[in-house]
């Protein structure tokens, strides 16, 4: 029988890694050269930087490892969950999907994701979002998942809609402009409830 790695959100809890729709969501490993390189490449991608402005932008493997270690600490404290999106057959890294601002009391969290350039156009983000959403409802007992993207980011808007995340409105100046921490832009807010129907996943290939 194949060995299955366990993802730990809380040190006292272990849960199987989500898999399905041709994907497997695995924990990022800060000690892995391949994981750190993929994490760095994803964040340095021009398309990522166009639509996202991290509070701290790092440009080398040391910074990537520290970022992954920080996410692991947040996951251990129950504040977030970060997954490496991989092809279920080959194990190749395709991107990232994570839950942030997890509140088990309010049963809410915010979802974010990105896909590496070579994996785009294959429905990876939609399939990963469907998989992570199902995991969050079933394993964490959450009720509401929110997804926000910069206005004008039509690709992310389509992913949200295809994954059952309904548009709920516009948040004024709710995120930084690209590459700046002194200017803001509007955000489209989407959300999905545990009681909403789950859409059919696009083809895995």
mmCIF file of C-alpha atoms in Angstrom:
data_model
loop_
_atom_site.group_PDB
_atom_site.id
_atom_site.type_symbol
_atom_site.label_atom_id
_atom_site.label_comp_id
_atom_site.label_asym_id
_atom_site.label_seq_id
_atom_site.Cartn_x
_atom_site.Cartn_y
_atom_site.Cartn_z
ATOM 1 C CA UNK A 1 0.000 0.000 0.000
ATOM 2 C CA UNK A 2 1.368 3.414 -0.944
ATOM 3 C CA UNK A 3 2.404 5.683 1.917
ATOM 4 C CA UNK A 4 0.327 8.861 2.217
ATOM 5 C CA UNK A 5 1.908 11.977 3.711
ATOM 6 C CA UNK A 6 -0.247 13.775 6.221
ATOM 7 C CA UNK A 7 -0.884 17.510 6.262
ATOM 8 C CA UNK A 8 -0.927 19.050 9.719
ATOM 9 C CA UNK A 9 -2.855 22.260 10.324
ATOM 10 C CA UNK A 10 -2.614 21.943 14.095
ATOM 11 C CA UNK A 11 0.147 19.929 15.823
ATOM 12 C CA UNK A 12 -2.506 17.744 17.454
ATOM 13 C CA UNK A 13 -4.374 16.979 14.234
ATOM 14 C CA UNK A 14 -3.416 15.105 11.069
ATOM 15 C CA UNK A 15 -5.477 15.006 7.906
ATOM 16 C CA UNK A 16 -4.976 13.295 4.534
ATOM 17 C CA UNK A 17 -3.743 15.560 1.756
ATOM 18 C CA UNK A 18 -6.559 16.561 -0.618
ATOM 19 C CA UNK A 19 -6.565 14.839 -3.990
ATOM 20 C CA UNK A 20 -8.922 14.662 -6.934
ATOM 21 C CA UNK A 21 -9.692 16.290 -10.296
ATOM 22 C CA UNK A 22 -6.253 15.093 -11.493
ATOM 23 C CA UNK A 23 -4.473 17.003 -8.713
ATOM 24 C CA UNK A 24 -2.928 16.404 -5.318
ATOM 25 C CA UNK A 25 -2.512 19.235 -2.812
ATOM 26 C CA UNK A 26 0.654 18.705 -0.786
ATOM 27 C CA UNK A 27 2.322 20.632 2.010
ATOM 28 C CA UNK A 28 5.174 22.921 0.955
ATOM 29 C CA UNK A 29 8.569 21.902 2.346
ATOM 30 C CA UNK A 30 10.966 24.758 3.162
ATOM 31 C CA UNK A 31 13.819 22.251 3.286
ATOM 32 C CA UNK A 32 13.264 21.115 -0.290
ATOM 33 C CA UNK A 33 15.325 22.850 -2.988
ATOM 34 C CA UNK A 34 12.636 22.069 -5.578
ATOM 35 C CA UNK A 35 9.850 23.507 -3.415
ATOM 36 C CA UNK A 36 11.803 26.673 -2.590
ATOM 37 C CA UNK A 37 12.683 27.188 -6.260
ATOM 38 C CA UNK A 38 9.054 26.751 -7.358
ATOM 39 C CA UNK A 39 7.869 29.135 -4.625
ATOM 40 C CA UNK A 40 10.421 31.737 -5.705
ATOM 41 C CA UNK A 41 9.609 31.327 -9.396
ATOM 42 C CA UNK A 42 5.902 31.721 -8.749
ATOM 43 C CA UNK A 43 6.380 34.967 -6.830
ATOM 44 C CA UNK A 44 8.817 36.460 -9.343
ATOM 45 C CA UNK A 45 6.508 35.721 -12.264
ATOM 46 C CA UNK A 46 5.479 39.025 -13.924
ATOM 47 C CA UNK A 47 1.824 38.011 -14.015
ATOM 48 C CA UNK A 48 1.857 37.284 -10.269
ATOM 49 C CA UNK A 49 3.493 40.626 -9.550
ATOM 50 C CA UNK A 50 0.968 42.442 -11.730
ATOM 51 C CA UNK A 51 -1.922 41.301 -9.565
ATOM 52 C CA UNK A 52 -0.317 40.773 -6.141
ATOM 53 C CA UNK A 53 1.805 42.953 -3.881
ATOM 54 C CA UNK A 54 3.185 41.022 -0.891
ATOM 55 C CA UNK A 55 4.047 42.987 2.216
ATOM 56 C CA UNK A 56 7.613 41.757 1.800
ATOM 57 C CA UNK A 57 9.015 40.859 -1.605
ATOM 58 C CA UNK A 58 12.058 38.614 -1.588
ATOM 59 C CA UNK A 59 14.134 37.712 -4.646
ATOM 60 C CA UNK A 60 16.316 34.778 -3.620
ATOM 61 C CA UNK A 61 16.055 31.219 -2.324
ATOM 62 C CA UNK A 62 16.882 32.254 1.244
ATOM 63 C CA UNK A 63 13.889 34.571 1.258
ATOM 64 C CA UNK A 64 11.698 31.885 -0.314
ATOM 65 C CA UNK A 65 12.654 29.403 2.399
ATOM 66 C CA UNK A 66 11.924 31.911 5.148
ATOM 67 C CA UNK A 67 8.556 32.670 3.572
ATOM 68 C CA UNK A 68 7.699 28.964 3.528
ATOM 69 C CA UNK A 69 8.838 28.557 7.127
ATOM 70 C CA UNK A 70 6.621 31.478 8.155
ATOM 71 C CA UNK A 71 3.651 29.848 6.434
ATOM 72 C CA UNK A 72 4.398 26.573 8.197
ATOM 73 C CA UNK A 73 4.361 28.391 11.542
ATOM 74 C CA UNK A 74 1.022 29.999 10.706
ATOM 75 C CA UNK A 75 -0.360 26.604 9.713
ATOM 76 C CA UNK A 76 0.842 25.055 12.967
ATOM 77 C CA UNK A 77 -1.006 27.801 14.844
ATOM 78 C CA UNK A 78 -4.175 27.191 12.832
ATOM 79 C CA UNK A 79 -4.144 30.587 11.125
ATOM 80 C CA UNK A 80 -3.619 29.340 7.583
ATOM 81 C CA UNK A 81 -3.162 26.336 5.323
ATOM 82 C CA UNK A 82 -0.794 26.334 2.342
ATOM 83 C CA UNK A 83 -0.715 23.703 -0.364
ATOM 84 C CA UNK A 84 1.560 22.988 -3.310
ATOM 85 C CA UNK A 85 -0.659 22.119 -6.273
ATOM 86 C CA UNK A 86 0.784 19.047 -7.976
ATOM 87 C CA UNK A 87 -0.174 16.802 -10.871
ATOM 88 C CA UNK A 88 -1.641 13.676 -9.314
ATOM 89 C CA UNK A 89 0.227 11.370 -11.719
ATOM 90 C CA UNK A 90 3.626 12.998 -12.229
ATOM 91 C CA UNK A 91 3.915 14.924 -8.963
ATOM 92 C CA UNK A 92 5.041 18.030 -10.889
ATOM 93 C CA UNK A 93 4.455 21.335 -9.099
ATOM 94 C CA UNK A 94 1.787 23.397 -10.859
ATOM 95 C CA UNK A 95 1.193 26.247 -8.413
ATOM 96 C CA UNK A 96 -0.084 27.163 -4.968
ATOM 97 C CA UNK A 97 -3.394 27.424 -3.172
ATOM 98 C CA UNK A 98 -3.918 28.458 0.416
ATOM 99 C CA UNK A 99 -6.397 29.494 3.062
ATOM 100 C CA UNK A 100 -5.641 32.544 5.169
ATOM 101 C CA UNK A 101 -7.304 34.340 8.066
ATOM 102 C CA UNK A 102 -8.894 31.079 9.188
ATOM 103 C CA UNK A 103 -11.417 31.607 11.958
ATOM 104 C CA UNK A 104 -12.825 28.410 13.405
ATOM 105 C CA UNK A 105 -15.098 30.522 15.606
ATOM 106 C CA UNK A 106 -16.664 32.440 12.729
ATOM 107 C CA UNK A 107 -16.124 29.457 10.386
ATOM 108 C CA UNK A 108 -14.585 31.650 7.689
ATOM 109 C CA UNK A 109 -11.350 31.918 5.699
ATOM 110 C CA UNK A 110 -9.913 33.706 2.674
ATOM 111 C CA UNK A 111 -8.616 31.821 -0.353
ATOM 112 C CA UNK A 112 -5.656 32.702 -2.577
ATOM 113 C CA UNK A 113 -3.872 30.880 -5.380
ATOM 114 C CA UNK A 114 -1.435 31.183 -8.262
ATOM 115 C CA UNK A 115 -0.404 28.877 -11.105
ATOM 116 C CA UNK A 116 3.025 28.585 -12.724
ATOM 117 C CA UNK A 117 3.171 29.840 -16.336
ATOM 118 C CA UNK A 118 3.659 26.407 -17.900
ATOM 119 C CA UNK A 119 0.555 25.038 -16.139
ATOM 120 C CA UNK A 120 -1.880 27.755 -17.207
ATOM 121 C CA UNK A 121 -4.754 27.166 -19.594
ATOM 122 C CA UNK A 122 -5.531 23.703 -18.192
ATOM 123 C CA UNK A 123 -8.091 24.553 -15.543
ATOM 124 C CA UNK A 124 -5.550 24.009 -12.761
ATOM 125 C CA UNK A 125 -6.676 26.948 -10.621
ATOM 126 C CA UNK A 126 -10.351 26.000 -10.893
ATOM 127 C CA UNK A 127 -9.722 22.344 -10.079
ATOM 128 C CA UNK A 128 -7.462 23.248 -7.161
ATOM 129 C CA UNK A 129 -9.983 25.739 -5.796
ATOM 130 C CA UNK A 130 -12.765 23.158 -5.944
ATOM 131 C CA UNK A 131 -10.549 20.645 -4.162
ATOM 132 C CA UNK A 132 -9.335 23.054 -1.475
ATOM 133 C CA UNK A 133 -12.867 24.335 -0.876
ATOM 134 C CA UNK A 134 -14.212 20.828 -0.350
ATOM 135 C CA UNK A 135 -11.335 20.142 2.058
ATOM 136 C CA UNK A 136 -11.992 23.330 4.026
ATOM 137 C CA UNK A 137 -15.676 22.557 4.472
ATOM 138 C CA UNK A 138 -15.197 18.876 5.312
ATOM 139 C CA UNK A 139 -11.982 18.920 7.363
ATOM 140 C CA UNK A 140 -12.055 22.353 9.006
ATOM 141 C CA UNK A 141 -15.810 22.712 9.355
ATOM 142 C CA UNK A 142 -15.805 26.141 7.721
ATOM 143 C CA UNK A 143 -18.994 27.703 6.397
ATOM 144 C CA UNK A 144 -17.901 30.690 4.307
ATOM 145 C CA UNK A 145 -14.863 31.069 2.056
ATOM 146 C CA UNK A 146 -14.017 34.461 0.559
ATOM 147 C CA UNK A 147 -11.946 35.203 -2.518
ATOM 148 C CA UNK A 148 -10.800 38.681 -3.504
ATOM 149 C CA UNK A 149 -8.952 39.764 -6.642
ATOM 150 C CA UNK A 150 -7.916 43.084 -8.087
ATOM 151 C CA UNK A 151 -10.483 44.636 -10.394
ATOM 152 C CA UNK A 152 -9.547 43.938 -13.987
ATOM 153 C CA UNK A 153 -8.148 40.497 -13.228
ATOM 154 C CA UNK A 154 -10.599 38.723 -15.507
ATOM 155 C CA UNK A 155 -8.846 35.331 -15.382
ATOM 156 C CA UNK A 156 -9.184 35.166 -11.602
ATOM 157 C CA UNK A 157 -12.780 36.310 -11.848
ATOM 158 C CA UNK A 158 -13.552 33.395 -14.199
ATOM 159 C CA UNK A 159 -11.856 30.930 -11.847
ATOM 160 C CA UNK A 160 -13.978 32.186 -8.962
ATOM 161 C CA UNK A 161 -17.213 31.947 -10.925
ATOM 162 C CA UNK A 162 -16.439 28.481 -12.287
ATOM 163 C CA UNK A 163 -15.719 27.322 -8.747
ATOM 164 C CA UNK A 164 -19.052 28.483 -7.401
ATOM 165 C CA UNK A 165 -17.776 31.680 -5.758
ATOM 166 C CA UNK A 166 -20.486 34.252 -6.346
ATOM 167 C CA UNK A 167 -19.600 37.886 -6.937
ATOM 168 C CA UNK A 168 -20.719 39.956 -3.961
ATOM 169 C CA UNK A 169 -19.464 43.425 -4.794
ATOM 170 C CA UNK A 170 -16.468 45.725 -4.905
ATOM 171 C CA UNK A 171 -14.261 46.611 -1.951
ATOM 172 C CA UNK A 172 -12.902 50.112 -2.463
ATOM 173 C CA UNK A 173 -9.110 50.449 -2.359
ATOM 174 C CA UNK A 174 -8.760 47.195 -0.427
ATOM 175 C CA UNK A 175 -5.369 46.096 -1.781
ATOM 176 C CA UNK A 176 -2.085 47.648 -2.846
ATOM 177 C CA UNK A 177 -1.350 48.738 -6.372
ATOM 178 C CA UNK A 178 1.165 46.564 -8.199
ATOM 179 C CA UNK A 179 4.629 47.024 -6.709
ATOM 180 C CA UNK A 180 3.567 49.774 -4.295
ATOM 181 C CA UNK A 181 2.711 50.070 -0.620
ATOM 182 C CA UNK A 182 1.540 53.680 -0.824
ATOM 183 C CA UNK A 183 -1.310 53.392 -3.337
ATOM 184 C CA UNK A 184 -4.406 51.232 -3.488
ATOM 185 C CA UNK A 185 -6.822 49.602 -5.917
ATOM 186 C CA UNK A 186 -10.293 48.110 -5.735
ATOM 187 C CA UNK A 187 -11.019 44.441 -5.143
ATOM 188 C CA UNK A 188 -13.801 42.242 -6.464
ATOM 189 C CA UNK A 189 -15.143 40.093 -3.633
ATOM 190 C CA UNK A 190 -16.471 36.590 -4.270
ATOM 191 C CA UNK A 191 -17.652 34.057 -1.702
ATOM 192 C CA UNK A 192 -18.953 30.515 -1.477
ATOM 193 C CA UNK A 193 -20.876 28.898 1.355
ATOM 194 C CA UNK A 194 -20.680 25.291 2.461
ATOM 195 C CA UNK A 195 -24.378 25.036 1.585
ATOM 196 C CA UNK A 196 -23.856 26.234 -2.010
ATOM 197 C CA UNK A 197 -23.852 23.533 -4.703
ATOM 198 C CA UNK A 198 -20.424 22.359 -5.859
ATOM 199 C CA UNK A 199 -19.856 22.976 -9.599
ATOM 200 C CA UNK A 200 -18.603 20.270 -11.915
ATOM 201 C CA UNK A 201 -14.825 20.334 -12.314
ATOM 202 C CA UNK A 202 -13.361 21.023 -15.765
ATOM 203 C CA UNK A 203 -11.588 18.160 -17.517
ATOM 204 C CA UNK A 204 -8.431 17.047 -15.746
ATOM 205 C CA UNK A 205 -6.493 17.015 -18.987
#
